[in-house]
Coordinates of C-alpha atoms and ligand atoms in Angstrom, one line a residue:
M19 CA 29.4 12.9 -27.8
T20 CA 26.4 10.4 -28.4
D21 CA 23.2 11.1 -30.4
N22 CA 19.6 10.3 -29.7
N23 CA 20.5 6.7 -30.5
G24 CA 23.3 6.6 -28.0
N25 CA 25.9 6.2 -30.9
R26 CA 28.9 8.2 -31.7
T27 CA 27.5 11.4 -33.5
E28 CA 30.1 13.1 -35.5
G29 CA 28.5 13.5 -39.1
T30 CA 25.0 12.6 -38.0
A31 CA 22.0 14.6 -38.8
W32 CA 21.1 15.0 -35.1
E33 CA 24.4 16.4 -34.4
A34 CA 24.5 18.6 -37.5
L35 CA 21.0 19.7 -36.5
K36 CA 22.5 20.5 -33.0
S37 CA 25.1 23.0 -34.5
H38 CA 22.7 24.2 -37.3
A39 CA 20.4 25.4 -34.3
S40 CA 23.0 27.0 -32.4
R41 CA 24.3 28.7 -35.3
T42 CA 20.9 30.1 -36.4
G43 CA 19.4 30.3 -33.0
D44 CA 18.2 34.0 -33.8
L45 CA 16.7 33.3 -37.0
Q46 CA 13.9 35.6 -37.6
L47 CA 10.8 34.9 -39.6
R48 CA 10.4 38.5 -40.6
D49 CA 13.8 38.2 -42.1
L50 CA 13.3 34.9 -43.7
F51 CA 10.2 36.3 -45.6
A52 CA 11.9 39.4 -46.5
A53 CA 14.7 37.6 -48.0
D54 CA 12.7 35.2 -50.0
P55 CA 9.3 36.8 -51.2
Q56 CA 8.3 33.3 -52.6
R57 CA 8.7 31.6 -49.2
G58 CA 5.0 31.1 -48.5
E59 CA 4.5 29.5 -51.9
R60 CA 7.6 27.3 -51.5
L61 CA 7.3 25.9 -48.2
K62 CA 3.8 24.4 -48.6
V63 CA 2.3 21.2 -49.8
E64 CA -0.8 20.0 -51.2
A65 CA -2.0 16.6 -51.4
D66 CA -5.4 14.8 -51.4
G67 CA -7.1 18.3 -50.6
I68 CA -4.9 19.2 -47.7
Y69 CA -2.9 22.3 -48.1
L70 CA -0.1 22.5 -45.6
D71 CA 1.7 25.8 -44.8
Y72 CA 4.7 25.3 -42.9
S73 CA 6.5 28.5 -44.3
K74 CA 5.9 30.1 -40.7
N75 CA 8.4 27.9 -39.2
R76 CA 11.7 29.0 -38.0
V77 CA 13.6 26.7 -40.7
T78 CA 15.8 27.4 -43.8
D79 CA 16.4 25.1 -46.7
E80 CA 19.6 23.8 -45.0
T81 CA 17.3 23.0 -41.9
M82 CA 14.9 21.2 -44.1
G83 CA 17.7 19.3 -45.7
L84 CA 19.0 18.4 -42.3
L85 CA 15.7 17.2 -41.0
L86 CA 14.9 15.0 -44.1
R87 CA 18.5 13.6 -43.7
L88 CA 17.5 12.7 -40.1
A89 CA 14.4 10.9 -41.2
V90 CA 16.4 8.9 -43.8
E91 CA 19.1 8.3 -41.0
S92 CA 16.6 7.2 -38.7
G93 CA 15.4 4.4 -40.9
L94 CA 12.0 6.0 -41.4
A95 CA 11.2 4.3 -44.7
G96 CA 12.0 0.8 -43.7
K97 CA 10.0 1.4 -40.3
I98 CA 7.1 2.6 -42.2
E99 CA 7.1 -0.5 -44.4
A100 CA 7.3 -2.8 -41.3
M101 CA 4.4 -1.1 -39.8
F102 CA 2.1 -1.3 -43.0
S103 CA 3.1 -5.0 -43.6
G104 CA 2.4 -6.4 -40.0
E105 CA 5.7 -6.6 -38.5
K106 CA 5.6 -6.7 -34.7
I107 CA 7.1 -3.2 -34.4
N108 CA 5.6 -2.9 -30.7
V109 CA 8.3 -4.7 -29.4
T110 CA 7.7 -4.6 -25.6
E111 CA 4.0 -6.3 -26.3
N112 CA 5.4 -8.3 -29.0
R113 CA 2.3 -7.0 -31.4
A114 CA 1.9 -5.9 -34.9
V115 CA 0.7 -2.2 -35.2
L116 CA -2.0 -2.4 -38.0
H117 CA -4.6 0.4 -37.4
T118 CA -3.9 0.8 -41.1
A119 CA -5.5 -2.4 -41.8
L120 CA -8.8 -1.1 -40.6
R121 CA -9.2 0.9 -43.5
A122 CA -7.4 -1.3 -46.0
P123 CA -10.0 -2.0 -48.9
Q124 CA -11.4 -5.3 -49.3
G125 CA -9.0 -7.8 -51.3
V126 CA -5.9 -6.4 -49.9
R127 CA -3.9 -8.9 -48.1
I128 CA -1.8 -8.1 -44.8
L129 CA -0.6 -11.0 -42.9
V130 CA -0.2 -11.3 -39.2
D131 CA 1.3 -14.7 -38.0
G132 CA 0.6 -15.9 -41.6
Q133 CA -2.9 -14.9 -41.4
D134 CA -4.6 -12.3 -43.4
V135 CA -6.2 -9.8 -41.4
V136 CA -8.2 -7.6 -43.8
A137 CA -10.9 -10.2 -44.6
G138 CA -11.6 -10.2 -40.6
V139 CA -11.8 -6.5 -40.8
H140 CA -14.5 -6.2 -43.4
E141 CA -16.6 -9.0 -41.7
V142 CA -16.8 -7.1 -38.7
L143 CA -17.5 -4.0 -40.5
D144 CA -20.4 -5.8 -42.3
R145 CA -21.9 -7.0 -39.1
M146 CA -21.5 -3.4 -37.7
S147 CA -23.3 -2.1 -40.6
V148 CA -26.2 -4.5 -40.3
F149 CA -26.5 -3.8 -36.7
S150 CA -26.1 0.1 -37.1
D151 CA -28.8 -0.1 -39.9
K152 CA -31.3 -1.9 -37.7
V153 CA -30.7 0.8 -34.7
R154 CA -31.1 3.6 -37.0
R155 CA -34.3 2.3 -38.9
G156 CA -35.8 1.6 -35.5
D157 CA -35.8 -2.3 -36.3
W158 CA -33.6 -3.1 -33.3
K159 CA -36.4 -3.4 -30.6
G160 CA -35.7 -3.3 -26.9
H161 CA -37.2 -5.5 -24.1
T162 CA -40.6 -3.8 -24.2
G163 CA -40.9 -3.7 -28.0
K164 CA -39.9 0.0 -28.3
R165 CA -37.2 1.2 -30.7
I166 CA -34.0 2.5 -29.5
R167 CA -33.8 6.2 -29.0
S168 CA -30.6 6.7 -27.0
V169 CA -27.2 5.2 -27.5
V170 CA -24.7 5.1 -24.6
N171 CA -21.1 4.3 -25.2
I172 CA -19.5 3.1 -22.0
G173 CA -15.5 3.2 -22.5
I174 CA -12.6 5.1 -21.5
G175 CA -9.2 6.3 -23.1
G176 CA -9.0 5.0 -26.6
S177 CA -12.3 3.3 -26.1
D178 CA -14.1 6.8 -25.4
L179 CA -11.9 9.8 -26.8
G180 CA -12.3 8.6 -30.5
P181 CA -15.9 8.0 -30.2
V182 CA -16.7 11.2 -28.7
M183 CA -14.6 13.1 -30.9
A184 CA -16.0 11.6 -34.2
Y185 CA -19.5 12.1 -32.5
E186 CA -18.8 15.7 -32.1
A187 CA -16.9 16.3 -35.4
L188 CA -19.5 14.6 -37.5
R189 CA -22.6 15.9 -35.8
R190 CA -23.7 17.3 -39.0
Y191 CA -23.9 13.9 -40.5
C192 CA -25.8 12.4 -37.5
Q193 CA -29.1 10.9 -37.4
R194 CA -30.7 13.7 -35.2
D195 CA -33.5 11.4 -33.7
L196 CA -31.1 9.4 -31.7
V197 CA -29.5 10.8 -28.8
F198 CA -25.7 9.9 -28.0
R199 CA -24.0 9.7 -24.6
F200 CA -20.7 8.9 -23.6
I201 CA -19.6 7.7 -20.1
S202 CA -16.0 7.2 -19.3
N203 CA -15.1 8.5 -15.8
V204 CA -15.3 6.2 -12.8
D205 CA -16.7 9.2 -11.1
G206 CA -20.5 8.4 -10.4
T207 CA -21.4 11.9 -11.9
D208 CA -20.6 11.0 -15.3
F209 CA -22.9 8.0 -15.1
A210 CA -25.8 10.0 -13.2
E211 CA -25.8 13.0 -15.6
A212 CA -25.5 10.9 -18.7
T213 CA -28.6 8.8 -17.9
Q214 CA -30.6 11.0 -15.7
D215 CA -33.2 11.7 -18.5
L216 CA -32.9 8.4 -20.5
E217 CA -35.7 5.9 -20.6
A218 CA -34.2 2.4 -19.9
D219 CA -36.5 0.6 -22.5
E220 CA -35.3 2.9 -25.3
T221 CA -31.6 2.8 -24.3
L222 CA -28.7 0.8 -25.9
F223 CA -25.4 0.5 -24.0
I224 CA -22.4 -0.1 -26.1
V225 CA -19.8 -1.4 -23.7
S226 CA -16.4 -0.5 -25.3
S227 CA -13.2 -1.9 -23.9
K228 CA -10.3 -3.7 -25.7
T229 CA -9.5 -5.5 -22.4
F230 CA -13.0 -5.7 -20.8
T231 CA -11.1 -5.5 -17.6
T232 CA -10.7 -1.6 -17.5
L233 CA -11.8 -0.7 -13.8
E234 CA -13.8 2.5 -14.9
T235 CA -15.5 0.7 -17.7
M236 CA -16.4 -2.3 -16.0
T237 CA -17.7 -0.4 -13.1
N238 CA -19.9 1.9 -15.1
A239 CA -21.0 -1.3 -17.2
H240 CA -22.1 -3.0 -14.0
T241 CA -23.9 0.2 -12.9
A242 CA -25.7 0.5 -16.1
R243 CA -26.8 -3.2 -16.0
A244 CA -28.1 -2.7 -12.6
W245 CA -30.0 0.6 -13.7
L246 CA -31.4 -1.2 -16.5
V247 CA -32.6 -4.2 -14.9
D248 CA -33.8 -2.2 -11.9
R249 CA -36.2 -0.1 -14.5
L250 CA -37.2 -2.9 -16.4
G251 CA -37.6 -5.3 -13.6
D252 CA -36.2 -8.5 -15.7
E253 CA -32.7 -9.7 -16.2
K254 CA -33.4 -10.8 -19.6
A255 CA -33.7 -7.4 -20.8
V256 CA -29.8 -7.0 -20.8
G257 CA -29.8 -9.1 -24.0
K258 CA -31.6 -6.3 -26.0
H259 CA -30.0 -3.5 -24.3
F260 CA -26.3 -4.2 -24.1
V261 CA -23.9 -4.9 -26.8
A262 CA -19.9 -5.0 -26.4
V263 CA -16.9 -4.3 -28.3
S264 CA -14.0 -6.0 -27.2
T265 CA -11.0 -8.2 -28.0
N266 CA -11.6 -10.3 -24.9
L267 CA -14.7 -12.4 -25.7
K268 CA -14.5 -14.6 -22.7
A269 CA -14.9 -11.8 -20.2
V270 CA -17.7 -10.2 -22.5
A271 CA -19.8 -13.7 -22.3
A272 CA -19.0 -13.5 -18.4
F273 CA -20.6 -10.4 -18.3
G274 CA -23.7 -11.9 -19.8
I275 CA -23.6 -10.3 -23.4
E276 CA -24.7 -12.5 -25.9
P277 CA -22.0 -13.6 -28.5
T278 CA -24.2 -12.4 -31.2
N279 CA -24.1 -8.9 -29.9
V280 CA -20.3 -8.8 -29.6
F281 CA -18.1 -7.0 -32.1
G282 CA -14.7 -8.0 -32.0
F283 CA -11.1 -6.6 -33.0
W284 CA -7.7 -7.6 -32.5
D285 CA -4.5 -7.1 -30.3
W286 CA -2.8 -5.4 -33.3
V287 CA -5.1 -2.4 -32.8
G288 CA -3.8 -0.1 -30.1
G289 CA -6.4 1.4 -27.9
R290 CA -5.8 5.1 -29.2
Y291 CA -5.7 3.9 -32.6
S292 CA -8.8 2.0 -32.5
M293 CA -11.6 4.5 -33.2
E294 CA -11.9 3.0 -36.9
S295 CA -12.4 -0.5 -35.6
A296 CA -15.6 -1.8 -34.2
I297 CA -14.8 0.7 -31.2
G298 CA -16.4 3.0 -33.6
L299 CA -19.8 1.4 -33.6
S300 CA -21.6 4.4 -31.7
T301 CA -19.9 6.6 -34.7
M302 CA -21.5 4.2 -37.3
I303 CA -24.8 4.2 -35.7
A304 CA -24.7 7.9 -35.5
I305 CA -23.5 8.7 -38.9
G306 CA -24.4 5.6 -40.8
P307 CA -22.3 2.7 -42.5
E308 CA -21.9 4.7 -45.8
N309 CA -20.4 7.7 -43.8
F310 CA -18.4 5.2 -41.7
R311 CA -16.8 3.9 -44.6
L312 CA -16.0 7.3 -46.0
L313 CA -14.4 8.0 -42.9
L314 CA -12.3 4.9 -43.3
D315 CA -11.4 5.9 -47.0
G316 CA -10.3 9.4 -45.8
S317 CA -7.7 7.6 -43.5
H318 CA -6.7 5.2 -46.1
Q319 CA -5.9 8.0 -48.6
M320 CA -3.7 9.5 -45.9
D321 CA -2.0 6.2 -45.3
R322 CA -1.1 5.8 -48.8
H323 CA 0.0 9.2 -48.8
F324 CA 2.3 8.6 -46.0
R325 CA 3.5 5.3 -47.3
S326 CA 4.2 6.3 -51.0
T327 CA 5.2 9.9 -51.2
P328 CA 8.9 11.1 -50.9
F329 CA 9.4 12.6 -47.7
E330 CA 10.1 16.3 -48.8
R331 CA 6.3 16.3 -50.0
N332 CA 5.1 13.8 -47.3
I333 CA 2.6 15.9 -45.0
P334 CA 2.9 13.5 -41.8
V335 CA 6.6 13.4 -42.2
L336 CA 7.2 17.1 -42.6
M337 CA 4.9 17.8 -39.8
A338 CA 6.6 15.2 -37.7
L339 CA 10.2 16.7 -38.3
L340 CA 8.9 20.2 -37.9
G341 CA 7.7 18.9 -34.6
I342 CA 11.0 17.5 -33.6
W343 CA 12.9 20.8 -34.6
N344 CA 10.7 22.8 -32.4
N345 CA 10.8 20.4 -29.7
D346 CA 14.3 19.0 -29.6
F347 CA 16.2 21.9 -31.3
L348 CA 14.2 25.0 -30.4
G349 CA 13.1 23.9 -26.8
A350 CA 9.3 24.1 -27.3
E351 CA 7.8 21.9 -24.7
T352 CA 4.1 21.9 -26.1
V353 CA 2.0 21.9 -29.3
A354 CA -0.9 23.8 -29.3
V355 CA -3.6 22.4 -31.5
L356 CA -6.1 25.0 -32.9
P357 CA -9.0 23.9 -35.0
Y358 CA -11.0 26.7 -36.4
D359 CA -14.3 24.6 -36.7
Q360 CA -16.5 24.2 -33.7
Y361 CA -17.3 20.5 -34.6
L362 CA -13.7 19.6 -33.8
K363 CA -13.9 20.9 -30.4
R364 CA -13.0 17.5 -29.0
F365 CA -10.1 16.8 -31.4
P366 CA -7.2 18.4 -29.1
A367 CA -8.5 16.1 -26.2
Y368 CA -8.5 13.1 -28.7
L369 CA -5.0 13.9 -29.8
Q370 CA -3.8 14.1 -26.1
Q371 CA -4.0 10.6 -25.8
L372 CA -3.1 9.7 -29.3
T373 CA 0.2 11.8 -29.0
M374 CA 1.1 11.7 -25.3
E375 CA 0.3 7.9 -24.4
S376 CA 2.1 7.2 -27.6
N377 CA 5.3 9.2 -27.2
G378 CA 5.6 10.0 -23.6
K379 CA 8.5 7.5 -23.1
H380 CA 11.9 8.1 -21.8
V381 CA 13.2 4.8 -22.9
R382 CA 14.4 3.5 -26.2
L383 CA 13.3 0.4 -27.8
D384 CA 16.7 -1.3 -26.6
G385 CA 16.0 -0.3 -23.1
S386 CA 18.4 2.6 -22.7
R387 CA 17.7 6.1 -21.9
V388 CA 16.4 8.6 -24.4
H389 CA 18.7 11.6 -24.6
A390 CA 16.3 13.8 -26.5
A391 CA 12.9 15.3 -25.3
T392 CA 10.1 13.2 -26.6
G393 CA 6.4 13.6 -26.7
P394 CA 5.6 17.5 -26.3
V395 CA 2.3 18.3 -24.5
Y396 CA -0.5 18.6 -26.9
W397 CA -3.3 20.8 -25.9
G398 CA -5.8 23.2 -27.8
E399 CA -9.1 24.6 -27.9
P400 CA -11.2 25.5 -31.1
G401 CA -10.7 28.8 -32.4
T402 CA -11.7 31.6 -32.0
N403 CA -12.7 30.8 -28.2
G404 CA -8.9 30.1 -27.6
Q405 CA -7.8 33.7 -28.8
H406 CA -9.9 35.1 -25.9
S407 CA -8.4 33.0 -23.3
F408 CA -4.7 31.6 -23.5
Y409 CA -3.5 33.2 -26.9
Q410 CA -1.9 36.0 -24.8
L411 CA 0.8 33.8 -23.7
I412 CA 1.4 32.2 -27.0
H413 CA 2.0 35.9 -28.3
Q414 CA 3.7 37.7 -25.5
G415 CA 4.8 35.1 -23.0
T416 CA 8.1 33.7 -22.3
R417 CA 7.6 30.1 -23.9
L418 CA 7.7 29.0 -27.3
V419 CA 4.4 27.3 -28.4
P420 CA 4.3 26.1 -31.8
C421 CA 0.6 26.1 -33.1
D422 CA -1.2 23.9 -35.6
F423 CA -3.9 25.8 -37.1
I424 CA -6.8 23.7 -38.9
A425 CA -9.2 25.4 -41.2
F426 CA -11.8 24.8 -43.8
T427 CA -12.6 26.6 -46.9
K428 CA -16.2 25.7 -46.8
P429 CA -18.6 25.9 -43.5
L430 CA -21.0 23.3 -43.1
N431 CA -23.3 25.8 -41.6
P432 CA -23.0 29.0 -43.8
L433 CA -24.4 31.9 -42.0
G434 CA -23.9 35.3 -42.9
R435 CA -20.4 36.4 -42.8
H436 CA -19.4 34.0 -40.2
H437 CA -17.2 31.7 -42.0
D438 CA -15.0 34.8 -43.4
L439 CA -14.7 36.1 -40.0
L440 CA -13.6 32.7 -38.6
V441 CA -10.9 32.1 -41.3
A442 CA -9.8 35.7 -41.2
N443 CA -8.9 35.2 -37.6
V444 CA -6.8 31.9 -38.3
F445 CA -4.7 33.8 -41.0
A446 CA -4.6 36.8 -38.7
Q447 CA -3.3 34.7 -35.7
A448 CA -0.7 32.9 -37.8
E449 CA 0.6 36.2 -39.2
A450 CA 0.6 37.9 -35.8
L451 CA 2.6 35.0 -34.3
A452 CA 5.0 34.9 -37.0
F453 CA 5.6 38.7 -37.6
G454 CA 4.5 40.5 -34.7
K455 CA 4.8 44.1 -34.1
T456 CA 8.1 46.2 -33.6
A457 CA 8.7 48.9 -31.0
D458 CA 8.9 51.3 -34.0
Q459 CA 5.5 50.4 -35.4
V460 CA 4.1 50.8 -31.9
R461 CA 5.6 54.2 -31.5
A462 CA 4.4 55.2 -35.0
E463 CA 1.0 54.6 -33.6
G464 CA 1.4 57.3 -31.1
T465 CA 2.0 55.0 -28.3
P466 CA 3.4 56.6 -25.3
E467 CA 7.0 55.5 -24.7
W468 CA 6.3 53.8 -21.2
L469 CA 3.5 51.7 -22.9
V470 CA 5.7 50.7 -25.9
P471 CA 7.3 47.4 -24.4
H472 CA 3.9 46.1 -23.4
R473 CA 2.4 46.5 -26.7
V474 CA 5.3 45.2 -28.8
F475 CA 4.7 41.4 -30.1
E476 CA 8.2 39.8 -30.6
G477 CA 6.8 37.4 -33.4
N478 CA 8.8 34.6 -34.5
R479 CA 6.5 32.0 -33.1
P480 CA 6.1 29.2 -35.5
S481 CA 3.0 27.7 -36.8
N482 CA 1.7 25.1 -39.4
T483 CA -1.6 25.9 -41.1
L484 CA -3.7 23.1 -42.4
L485 CA -6.5 24.2 -45.0
M486 CA -8.8 21.7 -46.2
E487 CA -12.2 21.9 -47.9
T488 CA -15.0 20.8 -45.7
L489 CA -15.2 18.8 -42.6
T490 CA -16.5 15.6 -44.4
P491 CA -16.2 12.1 -42.7
G492 CA -13.5 11.6 -45.3
A493 CA -11.6 14.6 -44.1
L494 CA -11.8 13.6 -40.4
G495 CA -10.5 10.3 -41.5
Q496 CA -7.4 12.1 -43.2
L497 CA -7.0 14.3 -40.1
V498 CA -6.8 11.3 -37.8
A499 CA -4.5 9.2 -39.9
L500 CA -2.3 12.3 -40.3
Y501 CA -1.7 12.7 -36.6
E502 CA -1.2 9.0 -36.2
H503 CA 1.4 9.1 -38.8
I504 CA 3.1 12.3 -37.2
V505 CA 3.3 10.3 -33.9
F506 CA 4.7 7.3 -35.4
A507 CA 7.5 9.3 -37.6
Q508 CA 8.5 11.0 -34.4
G509 CA 8.5 7.7 -32.4
C510 CA 10.7 6.3 -35.0
I511 CA 13.3 9.0 -34.8
W512 CA 13.3 9.0 -30.9
H513 CA 13.6 5.1 -31.3
I514 CA 10.9 4.7 -28.7
D515 CA 7.9 2.2 -28.8
S516 CA 5.1 4.5 -29.7
F517 CA 2.5 1.6 -29.1
D518 CA 2.8 0.5 -25.4
Q519 CA 1.6 2.4 -22.5
W520 CA 3.4 0.9 -19.4
G521 CA 3.3 4.3 -17.7
V522 CA -0.4 3.8 -16.8
E523 CA 0.1 0.7 -15.0
L524 CA 1.5 1.8 -11.7
G525 CA -1.3 4.1 -10.6
K526 CA -4.0 1.3 -11.6
I527 CA -2.2 -1.1 -9.1
L528 CA -1.8 1.2 -6.4
A529 CA -5.5 2.5 -6.6
Q530 CA -6.5 -1.4 -6.2
R531 CA -4.6 -1.4 -3.2
I532 CA -6.1 1.8 -1.8
V533 CA -9.7 0.9 -2.4
P534 CA -10.1 -1.7 0.4
E535 CA -8.1 0.9 2.7
L536 CA -10.9 3.4 2.0
E537 CA -13.9 1.1 2.3
S538 CA -12.5 -1.1 5.2
A539 CA -15.1 -1.0 8.3
T540 CA -12.3 -1.1 10.8
E541 CA -9.3 1.2 10.8
P542 CA -6.8 -0.2 8.2
A543 CA -3.1 -0.7 8.9
L544 CA -1.4 1.7 6.4
T545 CA 1.9 1.2 5.1
H546 CA 2.3 4.0 2.5
D547 CA 4.2 7.0 2.8
S548 CA 3.3 9.6 5.4
S549 CA 1.6 11.9 2.9
T550 CA -0.6 9.0 1.3
N551 CA -1.3 7.6 4.9
A552 CA -2.5 11.1 6.1
L553 CA -4.7 11.4 2.9
I554 CA -6.5 8.1 3.3
R555 CA -6.9 8.8 7.0
R556 CA -8.4 12.3 6.4
Y557 CA -10.6 11.0 3.6
R558 CA -12.0 8.2 5.9
Q559 CA -12.8 10.8 8.6
G560 CA -14.4 13.3 6.1
R561 CA -16.5 10.5 4.6
A562 CA -17.8 9.2 8.2
Ligands
F6P610 O1 -5.1 3.1 -19.0 C1 -4.9 3.3 -20.6 C2 -5.7 2.5 -21.4 O2 -5.0 1.1 -21.2 C3 -5.6 3.0 -22.9 O3 -4.3 2.7 -23.7 C4 -6.9 2.4 -23.4 O4 -7.2 3.3 -24.6 C5 -7.6 2.6 -22.1 O5 -6.9 2.3 -21.1 C6 -8.9 1.6 -22.2 O6 -8.6 0.3 -22.3 P1 -9.7 -0.7 -22.6 O7 -10.2 -0.4 -24.0 O8 -9.0 -2.1 -22.6 O9 -11.0 -0.6 -21.6

C-alpha cells in the first residue's frame, strides 16, 4: 500500500489516519461534547485577536495527534522556512513564492538570487502612496484639468478578485467622494455597465495585469483607451488617465503608458497572492496609504504567527489539518465559507481563486499522480442570507459540508439590535449543525409521527468558528494571510505545487483558435470534435 507520497505506508500518519477514520467513522459530536464538558474550551486557540473554535469538528485528541504527526511527517516546518526565505518552491515555474515579503517591515532582508527584495517592495509602496495621496486630494489632474472622481481597475483573476474583495471589505474606510469600479470580464457588458455613467475627464483607469498579455484585460484596456480618446478627442489624454500595474514593463510601454505611471511587482508574487502588491493600488487609493499599511501589518502578524507558533497552537496549520481530515478522511468535497459580515460579501469569491487555482492539482511535485483528494471546492455567501437559501442542504442534505463561520464582536455599523441578532445566528447555525435535533426531541414537541423524519436534524456537521473584534484593514490582512497559509500547508501535505496554474492554459489556447473561426467572413473549415464544430456553426448562423 502507498500513502499520499506514493511511499510504503506502514506506520505513516496518513495510514494511521485512514485506519483511525474507519474505526471512528461514526463519532458523534453530541457524544464527544457529552463526554468532555470542557471540549469547547479545550479545542480552541486564540492568537493576535483571532479566536478559533474548532471543537465542532469530528475529531478526538487522537485524531489531532495524528494530524499533527502528519504535518511533521510531510516536512511542513522545513517547507514554511523554505517559502519565507525565498527558496524556489514553485518548482514547475522555477520561482520563489514571496507574497510574505510584500508585508515584511522595512529593514528585513529576504534574498532572491542573492538580491534583497524588501527594499524594492518599500520603494514601490512609497511611490504608490505618493500617487494615491495625489488622487485622493484631487491633486492628480486629468487631461482637461479636472480632478479624478472615478477609479476603474481593469484586471482579472488575481488582478481583480483581491482588489474587489478588499474594496468591498473596507468600504467603511474608503474615501466616499471617489467612485470605484472593477472591470474583469471580456463580456462587453462588464465594460459598458461599469463606465456608462462615468465622465471620461474625471476617470482614471488602472490596468492591472501581472503578465500584461491576458486576453480579457488587454481587450478591456484597449476598449477603455478608445472610450477615453473618443470622448476627450486627444490621444495625449491617455497619459493622465491610465496607469498600469505589471511585471511586464515592456508590454506596458508598448500600450503607451508612461514609465512614471507604472507600478511594478515581481515574478515571485503569484497572481492570486498579489492583492498586497501594487495590484492593490485601487485599494490604496480607496482606503489611503496608512490603512493600506495596516492591511499589510495584519498579514505580517499572521505570517509571524504561522512561521513561529508550534503547530498545535498554529491557527493556519490547525485549519489546514482539519480541512485535510474532512476532505481526505471524512469524504467532504467542499468547504463553505460563511462570513457574518456584509462587508465580506466577496470574500468567498476571492477564496475560490486562492484555494482552487492553488490546490486544484492531480499531480505531485515529482510528476506522479496524487492518490488523495486535493483542493476542495470553496464556496459561500455572507450570513444570514445563505441561511435562507442553501443552508437547508448543509443541515439535512446527504452531503457533508464543513463550514468556516467568520464573525466579529464589534460591528462597524451599530444599529439597534442588528449585531446581536447577526451573531446569535452564527452561533445558532454552528450549534444546530453540530448537535441537530433527534427524533425523540421532535416527538416531544408533539410532531405527528409521519412528519418526524422530515423534522429530524442528524447534526454531526463539522464547522470552525473564527471570531475577531472588528473588520479593520489589519483584521482583513490577517484573514487573507490565514487562508493563504492554510492553502500552502495543505499543498505541502498533498505534495503539490500550490503556486502554478497550468490548468488554465488549454482553454486559453483553444479560444485563440476559435476566435478567427467565429469572425471569419467565409465559412471556416472546422476540425474540432463534432460537438464544437456544430456549436461554432450554430453560433455563426445565429449571429448572422
Ligand atoms: O488565467 C489565470 C491567471 O493566470 C491567474 O492566475 C491570474 O491571476 C489571472 O490569470 C490574471 O493574470 P494577469 O494578472 O497576468 O493578467
